[in-house]
Amino acid sequence: MLTLEQVLNFRSQLTTIESGLPTLYKIAPKRVLCELCRSGETYYLRRTFDDKILHVTLPEVFIFVVLLSHPTQVFCAQGIVNSTSDEIYLMKYPPVLVLGHTSITRNSPVLYAGQLVLENDSMFAWDNCSGHYQPTSVLHESNFLPPVKHLLPVSKMVSFEDGGAGYVYLKATGKINEPWAQPVCVYFQ
């Protein structure tokens, strides 16, 4: 058990990340927001508005955030689907599909943001891919409390600079050359 002094010392060392871009995504509907949960090696999602447990059997990419206001939880939603990197960069896709990090956070500060890949109730990988927050790949070392370190183990981390979680998944499964396998994370300049 940590002492109050240890907790306050830890909190003072956290690096808060603000959204760096003026353009925000519309707020994600409550029905798509989930909390990442783990029991042993089994991962599942708990939908926040009705506590329904969701199991992920097919490979899916989710965007996630660790909010400053909830530093022990990982919130996530399915990211932009069926869009190429050019469509995302030009913002030419149906607004209903826009679920970026700021749509989860409502532009609140975060401790971390990125993407994760789940398949068969397992974590394949996670990364630091976020166009609005742009965390450094090593920021998790200082900003993750033990519950978040348990949910997002460092052994599954792939930095955005190395392709990110989605790229590593596609490469590992031999799907990297499929015509639909375009990167979906773009840091806007």
XYZ file of N, CA and C in Angstrom:
567
model
N 0.847 -1.182 0.000
C 0.000 0.000 0.000
C 0.886 1.236 0.000
N 0.573 2.160 -0.907
C 1.340 3.391 -1.007
C 0.907 4.390 0.052
N 1.861 5.146 0.530
C 1.533 6.205 1.473
C 0.990 7.401 0.698
N 0.350 8.307 1.385
C -0.166 9.516 0.755
C 0.974 10.312 0.119
N 2.098 10.382 0.794
C 3.255 11.100 0.265
C 3.739 10.469 -1.048
N 3.761 9.143 -1.135
C 4.177 8.463 -2.363
C 3.196 8.735 -3.507
N 1.908 8.729 -3.204
C 0.897 9.003 -4.224
C 1.029 10.428 -4.738
N 1.172 11.383 -3.837
C 1.314 12.788 -4.241
C 2.600 13.002 -5.040
N 3.665 12.332 -4.649
C 4.922 12.430 -5.387
C 4.755 11.875 -6.800
N 4.088 10.740 -6.922
C 3.849 10.141 -8.233
C 3.013 11.079 -9.100
N 1.931 11.610 -8.521
C 1.044 12.513 -9.277
C 1.791 13.755 -9.756
N 2.731 14.240 -8.985
C 3.471 15.437 -9.392
C 4.420 15.165 -10.551
N 4.750 13.899 -10.805
C 5.673 13.548 -11.886
C 4.960 13.202 -13.196
N 3.631 13.178 -13.195
C 2.889 12.845 -14.402
C 2.978 13.967 -15.421
N 3.044 13.580 -16.678
C 3.062 14.547 -17.772
C 1.682 14.571 -18.409
N 1.007 15.695 -18.321
C -0.314 15.846 -18.906
C -0.173 16.190 -20.380
N -1.009 15.559 -21.206
C -0.988 15.826 -22.640
C -2.292 16.509 -23.024
N -2.176 17.671 -23.624
C -3.338 18.397 -24.141
C -3.460 18.103 -25.630
N -4.666 18.233 -26.154
C -4.856 18.079 -27.591
C -4.115 19.193 -28.308
N -3.308 18.816 -29.296
C -2.482 19.807 -29.971
C -3.083 20.375 -31.239
N -4.287 19.926 -31.596
C -4.898 20.397 -32.833
C -6.221 21.094 -32.549
N -6.534 22.156 -33.298
C -7.778 22.882 -33.052
C -9.022 22.133 -33.531
N -8.866 21.239 -34.518
C -10.008 20.510 -35.058
C -10.319 19.316 -34.162
N -11.554 19.249 -33.681
C -11.949 18.159 -32.793
C -12.981 17.278 -33.483
N -12.964 15.999 -33.123
C -13.990 15.097 -33.630
C -15.258 15.276 -32.820
N -16.392 14.926 -33.453
C -17.633 15.037 -32.697
C -17.626 13.988 -31.588
N -18.392 14.240 -30.561
C -18.424 13.369 -29.385
C -18.972 11.997 -29.766
N -18.266 10.977 -29.339
C -18.684 9.606 -29.622
C -19.949 9.284 -28.835
N -20.881 8.557 -29.439
C -22.078 8.154 -28.700
C -21.705 7.255 -27.524
N -22.433 7.380 -26.432
C -22.133 6.596 -25.233
C -22.143 5.094 -25.496
N -22.931 4.651 -26.457
C -23.050 3.215 -26.710
C -21.783 2.580 -27.256
N -20.825 3.389 -27.719
C -19.593 2.818 -28.268
C -18.401 2.907 -27.313
N -18.551 3.589 -26.196
C -17.445 3.740 -25.255
C -17.335 2.528 -24.343
N -16.112 2.029 -24.196
C -15.870 0.842 -23.382
C -14.670 1.058 -22.478
N -14.611 0.261 -21.439
C -13.435 0.209 -20.588
C -12.732 -1.112 -20.870
N -11.425 -1.053 -21.081
C -10.640 -2.263 -21.295
C -10.462 -2.976 -19.960
N -10.705 -4.279 -19.952
C -10.582 -5.085 -18.742
C -9.739 -6.318 -19.038
N -9.165 -6.877 -17.992
C -8.314 -8.055 -18.153
C -8.468 -8.960 -16.950
N -8.561 -10.258 -17.235
C -8.578 -11.285 -16.199
C -7.574 -12.346 -16.619
N -6.443 -12.393 -15.963
C -5.368 -13.281 -16.410
C -4.861 -12.806 -17.753
N -4.901 -13.679 -18.747
C -4.499 -13.306 -20.105
C -5.706 -13.004 -20.993
N -6.903 -13.045 -20.426
C -8.131 -12.799 -21.191
C -8.524 -11.331 -21.098
N -8.700 -10.718 -22.264
C -9.139 -9.328 -22.348
C -10.603 -9.282 -22.760
N -11.307 -8.291 -22.256
C -12.685 -8.050 -22.667
C -12.980 -6.576 -22.483
N -14.100 -6.149 -23.035
C -14.512 -4.757 -22.924
C -15.784 -4.682 -22.096
N -15.852 -3.674 -21.250
C -17.079 -3.415 -20.494
C -17.651 -2.125 -21.034
N -18.821 -2.238 -21.684
C -19.458 -1.041 -22.231
C -19.877 -0.157 -21.068
N -19.486 1.104 -21.105
C -19.642 1.974 -19.940
C -21.081 2.391 -19.656
N -21.936 2.455 -20.665
C -23.285 2.968 -20.389
C -24.240 1.903 -19.844
N -23.934 0.611 -20.051
C -24.830 -0.414 -19.512
C -24.100 -1.591 -18.859
N -22.782 -1.486 -18.722
C -21.942 -2.518 -18.105
C -21.966 -3.863 -18.825
N -22.422 -3.893 -20.076
C -22.432 -5.135 -20.838
C -20.997 -5.546 -21.157
N -20.706 -6.842 -20.998
C -19.389 -7.382 -21.290
C -19.333 -7.785 -22.763
N -18.311 -7.321 -23.466
C -18.132 -7.622 -24.879
C -16.830 -8.385 -25.064
N -16.902 -9.494 -25.788
C -15.714 -10.269 -26.107
C -15.326 -9.988 -27.551
N -14.039 -9.867 -27.804
C -13.536 -9.564 -29.137
C -12.883 -10.826 -29.696
N -13.558 -11.457 -30.657
C -13.008 -12.677 -31.238
C -12.298 -12.394 -32.558
N -12.881 -11.563 -33.395
C -12.234 -11.194 -34.654
C -11.229 -10.083 -34.383
N -10.169 -9.978 -35.186
C -9.197 -8.907 -34.951
C -9.824 -7.540 -35.176
N -9.647 -6.664 -34.199
C -10.201 -5.322 -34.305
C -9.229 -4.316 -33.707
N -9.184 -3.137 -34.322
C -8.355 -2.039 -33.832
C -9.245 -1.089 -33.050
N -8.798 -0.719 -31.872
C -9.518 0.229 -31.026
C -8.596 1.400 -30.722
N -9.176 2.591 -30.622
C -8.417 3.720 -30.098
C -8.623 3.715 -28.588
N -7.623 4.148 -27.850
C -7.754 4.167 -26.395
C -7.166 5.447 -25.818
N -7.622 5.773 -24.616
C -7.083 6.901 -23.861
C -6.988 6.522 -22.385
N -6.026 7.126 -21.722
C -5.937 7.090 -20.263
C -6.146 8.534 -19.841
N -7.306 8.804 -19.279
C -7.663 10.166 -18.908
C -6.946 10.605 -17.638
N -6.588 11.868 -17.578
C -6.011 12.428 -16.361
C -6.994 12.271 -15.200
N -8.279 12.409 -15.486
C -9.308 12.306 -14.443
C -9.577 10.868 -14.001
N -9.132 9.873 -14.782
C -9.317 8.449 -14.446
C -8.010 7.711 -14.745
N -6.957 7.952 -13.966
C -5.625 7.448 -14.312
C -5.425 5.940 -14.168
N -6.417 5.228 -13.636
C -6.273 3.782 -13.480
C -7.110 2.994 -14.477
N -7.745 3.693 -15.426
C -8.618 3.028 -16.386
C -8.178 3.333 -17.814
N -8.476 2.382 -18.705
C -8.222 2.560 -20.132
C -9.574 2.540 -20.825
N -9.937 3.675 -21.450
C -11.203 3.771 -22.175
C -10.924 3.634 -23.661
N -11.818 2.952 -24.357
C -11.575 2.751 -25.778
C -12.878 2.707 -26.569
N -12.714 2.807 -27.875
C -13.822 2.700 -28.827
C -13.210 2.241 -30.138
N -14.054 1.670 -30.989
C -13.544 1.306 -32.302
C -13.162 2.560 -33.039
N -12.046 2.505 -33.721
C -11.554 3.667 -34.452
C -12.242 3.821 -35.785
N -11.692 4.677 -36.604
C -12.239 4.928 -37.931
C -12.153 3.643 -38.732
N -13.250 3.251 -39.360
C -13.271 2.007 -40.123
C -13.524 2.289 -41.601
N -13.054 1.384 -42.441
C -13.278 1.448 -43.892
C -12.813 2.762 -44.511
N -11.735 3.328 -44.020
C -11.195 4.562 -44.569
C -9.712 4.377 -44.844
N -9.242 4.937 -45.929
C -7.813 4.893 -46.229
C -7.130 6.069 -45.556
N -5.814 6.038 -45.520
C -5.086 7.144 -44.900
C -5.335 8.451 -45.653
N -5.500 8.402 -46.989
C -5.790 9.622 -47.749
C -7.144 10.198 -47.362
N -8.148 9.328 -47.200
C -9.477 9.808 -46.804
C -9.427 10.425 -45.412
N -8.666 9.806 -44.523
C -8.559 10.338 -43.169
C -7.831 11.676 -43.188
N -6.735 11.752 -43.944
C -5.960 12.976 -44.001
C -6.791 14.123 -44.568
N -7.574 13.840 -45.593
C -8.397 14.872 -46.218
C -9.740 15.065 -45.519
N -10.020 14.197 -44.510
C -11.271 14.226 -43.755
C -12.464 14.085 -44.689
N -12.360 13.181 -45.662
C -13.454 12.906 -46.587
C -14.021 11.530 -46.295
N -14.761 11.429 -45.219
C -15.421 10.185 -44.861
C -16.656 10.549 -44.061
N -17.621 9.649 -44.000
C -18.872 9.968 -43.314
C -18.634 10.343 -41.849
N -19.214 11.430 -41.368
C -19.002 11.864 -39.990
C -19.381 10.809 -38.952
N -20.314 9.920 -39.293
C -20.725 8.908 -38.326
C -19.567 7.974 -37.977
N -18.568 7.866 -38.862
C -17.432 6.997 -38.616
C -16.310 7.681 -37.845
N -16.455 8.961 -37.578
C -15.384 9.693 -36.913
C -15.408 9.391 -35.424
N -14.463 8.605 -35.027
C -14.291 8.322 -33.602
C -12.808 8.449 -33.289
N -12.349 9.670 -33.199
C -10.962 9.916 -32.855
C -10.808 10.053 -31.352
N -9.589 10.220 -30.915
C -9.320 10.285 -29.478
C -10.082 11.416 -28.792
N -10.209 12.572 -29.462
C -10.929 13.673 -28.819
C -12.425 13.420 -28.747
N -12.932 12.464 -29.526
C -14.349 12.140 -29.402
C -14.606 11.334 -28.135
N -13.591 10.650 -27.655
C -13.715 9.923 -26.379
C -13.490 10.876 -25.215
N -12.501 11.750 -25.353
C -12.090 12.597 -24.232
C -12.869 13.893 -24.101
N -13.596 14.264 -25.146
C -14.255 15.576 -25.195
C -13.237 16.692 -25.013
N -12.051 16.436 -25.566
C -10.927 17.358 -25.553
C -10.298 17.550 -24.174
N -10.525 16.622 -23.269
C -9.899 16.675 -21.945
C -8.435 16.247 -22.036
N -7.621 16.668 -21.073
C -6.225 16.226 -21.074
C -6.124 14.731 -20.768
N -5.075 14.109 -21.288
C -4.868 12.674 -21.092
C -3.468 12.420 -20.542
N -3.289 11.200 -20.061
C -1.965 10.733 -19.685
C -1.337 9.937 -20.825
N -2.200 9.395 -21.706
C -1.710 8.633 -22.857
C -2.865 8.401 -23.817
N -2.526 8.185 -25.082
C -3.526 7.866 -26.104
C -2.843 7.032 -27.171
N -3.614 6.134 -27.778
C -3.051 5.303 -28.830
C -4.087 4.358 -29.404
N -3.592 3.293 -30.012
C -4.446 2.261 -30.587
C -4.032 0.913 -30.006
N -4.976 -0.014 -29.982
C -4.660 -1.368 -29.561
C -5.386 -2.356 -30.464
N -4.814 -3.540 -30.596
C -5.401 -4.595 -31.417
C -5.752 -5.762 -30.504
N -7.037 -6.148 -30.537
C -7.519 -7.308 -29.790
C -7.980 -8.372 -30.772
N -7.764 -9.635 -30.407
C -8.244 -10.766 -31.201
C -8.360 -11.971 -30.283
N -9.463 -12.706 -30.417
C -9.701 -13.902 -29.594
C -9.494 -13.623 -28.106
N -10.047 -12.507 -27.649
C -9.946 -12.098 -26.248
C -8.500 -11.974 -25.762
N -7.596 -11.653 -26.675
C -6.184 -11.460 -26.346
C -5.711 -10.115 -26.874
N -4.713 -9.578 -26.212
C -4.079 -8.341 -26.665
C -2.964 -8.726 -27.629
N -3.036 -8.215 -28.860
C -1.946 -8.471 -29.798
C -0.855 -7.418 -29.622
N -1.249 -6.148 -29.633
C -0.281 -5.056 -29.484
C -1.010 -3.757 -29.191
N -0.271 -2.764 -28.717
C -0.801 -1.419 -28.530
C 0.299 -0.434 -28.910
N -0.114 0.821 -29.178
C 0.858 1.816 -29.623
C 0.529 3.208 -29.107
N 1.278 4.187 -29.577
C 1.110 5.589 -29.188
C 0.572 6.432 -30.345
N -0.245 5.847 -31.195
C -0.750 6.518 -32.394
C -1.967 7.381 -32.057
N -1.760 8.682 -32.014
C -2.846 9.631 -31.782
C -2.480 10.952 -32.438
N -3.267 11.353 -33.414
C -2.998 12.598 -34.115
C -3.191 13.829 -33.272
N -4.161 13.810 -32.345
C -4.412 14.988 -31.514
C -3.467 15.075 -30.316
N -3.172 13.954 -29.685
C -2.385 13.995 -28.450
C -0.896 13.725 -28.667
N -0.543 12.901 -29.616
C 0.834 12.603 -29.981
C 1.756 12.343 -28.789
N 1.453 11.331 -27.977
C 2.361 11.014 -26.869
C 3.662 10.407 -27.392
N 4.739 10.625 -26.689
C 5.985 9.961 -27.070
C 5.859 8.483 -26.722
N 6.618 7.665 -27.405
C 6.491 6.226 -27.186
C 6.937 5.792 -25.790
N 7.760 6.581 -25.117
C 8.245 6.194 -23.785
C 7.472 6.841 -22.635
N 6.514 7.687 -22.941
C 5.772 8.380 -21.884
C 5.010 7.419 -20.979
N 4.656 6.250 -21.498
C 3.939 5.274 -20.670
C 4.767 4.847 -19.460
N 6.078 4.912 -19.561
C 6.937 4.492 -18.453
C 6.684 5.322 -17.203
N 6.411 6.599 -17.377
C 6.180 7.464 -16.216
C 4.707 7.746 -15.961
N 3.839 7.605 -16.970
C 2.445 8.010 -16.812
C 1.477 6.876 -16.502
N 1.920 5.630 -16.556
C 1.004 4.521 -16.277
C 1.100 4.093 -14.815
N -0.037 4.096 -14.151
C -0.132 3.527 -12.817
C -0.157 2.002 -12.954
N 0.105 1.251 -11.883
C 0.125 -0.217 -11.973
C -1.101 -0.862 -12.633
N -2.343 -0.398 -12.368
C -3.477 -1.036 -13.063
C -3.408 -0.885 -14.589
N -2.916 0.249 -15.070
C -2.808 0.465 -16.514
C -1.633 -0.339 -17.071
N -0.553 -0.450 -16.315
C 0.571 -1.287 -16.747
C 0.130 -2.745 -16.884
N -0.798 -3.165 -16.038
C -1.333 -4.523 -16.139
C -2.177 -4.683 -17.410
N -2.957 -3.673 -17.738
C -3.805 -3.725 -18.930
C -3.008 -3.582 -20.222
N -1.990 -2.741 -20.195
C -1.180 -2.469 -21.384
C 0.281 -2.814 -21.078
N 0.606 -4.105 -21.115
C 1.982 -4.501 -20.767
C 3.001 -3.975 -21.773
N 4.137 -3.566 -21.268
C 5.182 -2.986 -22.106
C 5.650 -3.987 -23.173
N 5.533 -5.264 -22.918
C 5.958 -6.278 -23.890
C 5.100 -6.266 -25.156
N 3.916 -5.658 -25.087
C 3.010 -5.587 -26.246
C 3.046 -4.220 -26.934
N 3.916 -3.321 -26.471
C 3.975 -1.965 -27.010
C 4.778 -1.938 -28.306
N 4.222 -1.275 -29.325
C 4.900 -1.034 -30.597
C 4.767 0.459 -30.866
N 5.883 1.151 -30.982
C 5.780 2.592 -31.171
C 5.223 2.928 -32.556
N 4.542 4.060 -32.631
C 3.996 4.542 -33.893
C 5.105 4.684 -34.932
N 6.268 5.112 -34.485
C 7.403 5.294 -35.386
C 7.842 3.975 -36.033
N 7.539 2.853 -35.392
C 7.863 1.524 -35.933
C 6.687 0.899 -36.674
N 5.662 1.690 -36.953
C 4.519 1.189 -37.714
C 3.242 1.080 -36.925
N 3.334 0.952 -35.617
C 2.142 0.869 -34.787
C 1.565 -0.527 -34.694
N 0.580 -0.678 -33.825
C -0.015 -1.976 -33.523
C -0.705 -2.600 -34.728
N -1.462 -1.801 -35.481
C -2.172 -2.326 -36.642
C -1.235 -2.849 -37.705
N -0.168 -2.117 -37.984
C 0.821 -2.535 -38.980
C 1.489 -3.845 -38.558
N 1.891 -3.929 -37.310
C 2.558 -5.131 -36.819
C 1.616 -6.332 -36.895
N 0.331 -6.107 -36.593
C -0.629 -7.202 -36.702
C -0.748 -7.678 -38.150
N -0.925 -6.739 -39.073
C -1.070 -7.099 -40.486
C 0.173 -7.807 -41.014
N 1.327 -7.342 -40.596
C 2.578 -7.969 -41.032
C 2.696 -9.387 -40.461
N 2.372 -9.562 -39.192
C 2.483 -10.873 -38.548
C 1.520 -11.893 -39.136
N 0.367 -11.418 -39.602
C -0.637 -12.332 -40.150
C -0.537 -12.482 -41.666
N 0.430 -11.810 -42.275
C 0.608 -11.914 -43.714
C -0.410 -11.140 -44.525
N -1.123 -10.214 -43.900
C -2.168 -9.457 -44.590
C -1.709 -8.062 -45.007
N -0.426 -7.767 -44.839
C 0.076 -6.415 -45.066
C -0.066 -5.961 -46.513
N -0.093 -6.876 -47.466
C -0.184 -6.498 -48.873
C -1.601 -6.504 -49.423
N -2.576 -6.758 -48.574
C -3.966 -6.707 -49.015
C -4.307 -5.271 -49.414
N -5.125 -5.075 -50.462
C -5.437 -3.706 -50.902
C -6.135 -2.860 -49.834
N -6.867 -3.482 -48.928
C -7.574 -2.730 -47.890
C -6.676 -2.415 -46.707
N -5.486 -2.974 -46.660
C -4.609 -2.836 -45.492
C -3.801 -1.553 -45.557
N -4.471 -0.431 -45.494
C -3.815 0.868 -45.499
C -3.665 1.343 -44.061
N -2.601 2.078 -43.762
C -2.461 2.611 -42.402
C -3.593 3.581 -42.100
N -4.085 3.550 -40.878
C -5.195 4.437 -40.522
C -4.788 5.473 -39.482
N -3.532 5.591 -39.182
C -3.109 6.600 -38.225
C -2.224 7.610 -38.933
N -2.641 8.837 -38.938
C -1.882 9.897 -39.593
C -1.715 11.024 -38.587
N -0.475 11.454 -38.387
C -0.244 12.639 -37.569
C -0.447 13.842 -38.479
N -1.453 14.633 -38.209
C -1.721 15.806 -39.032
C -0.638 16.847 -38.807
N -0.236 17.493 -39.870
C 0.837 18.501 -39.767
C 0.231 19.885 -39.744
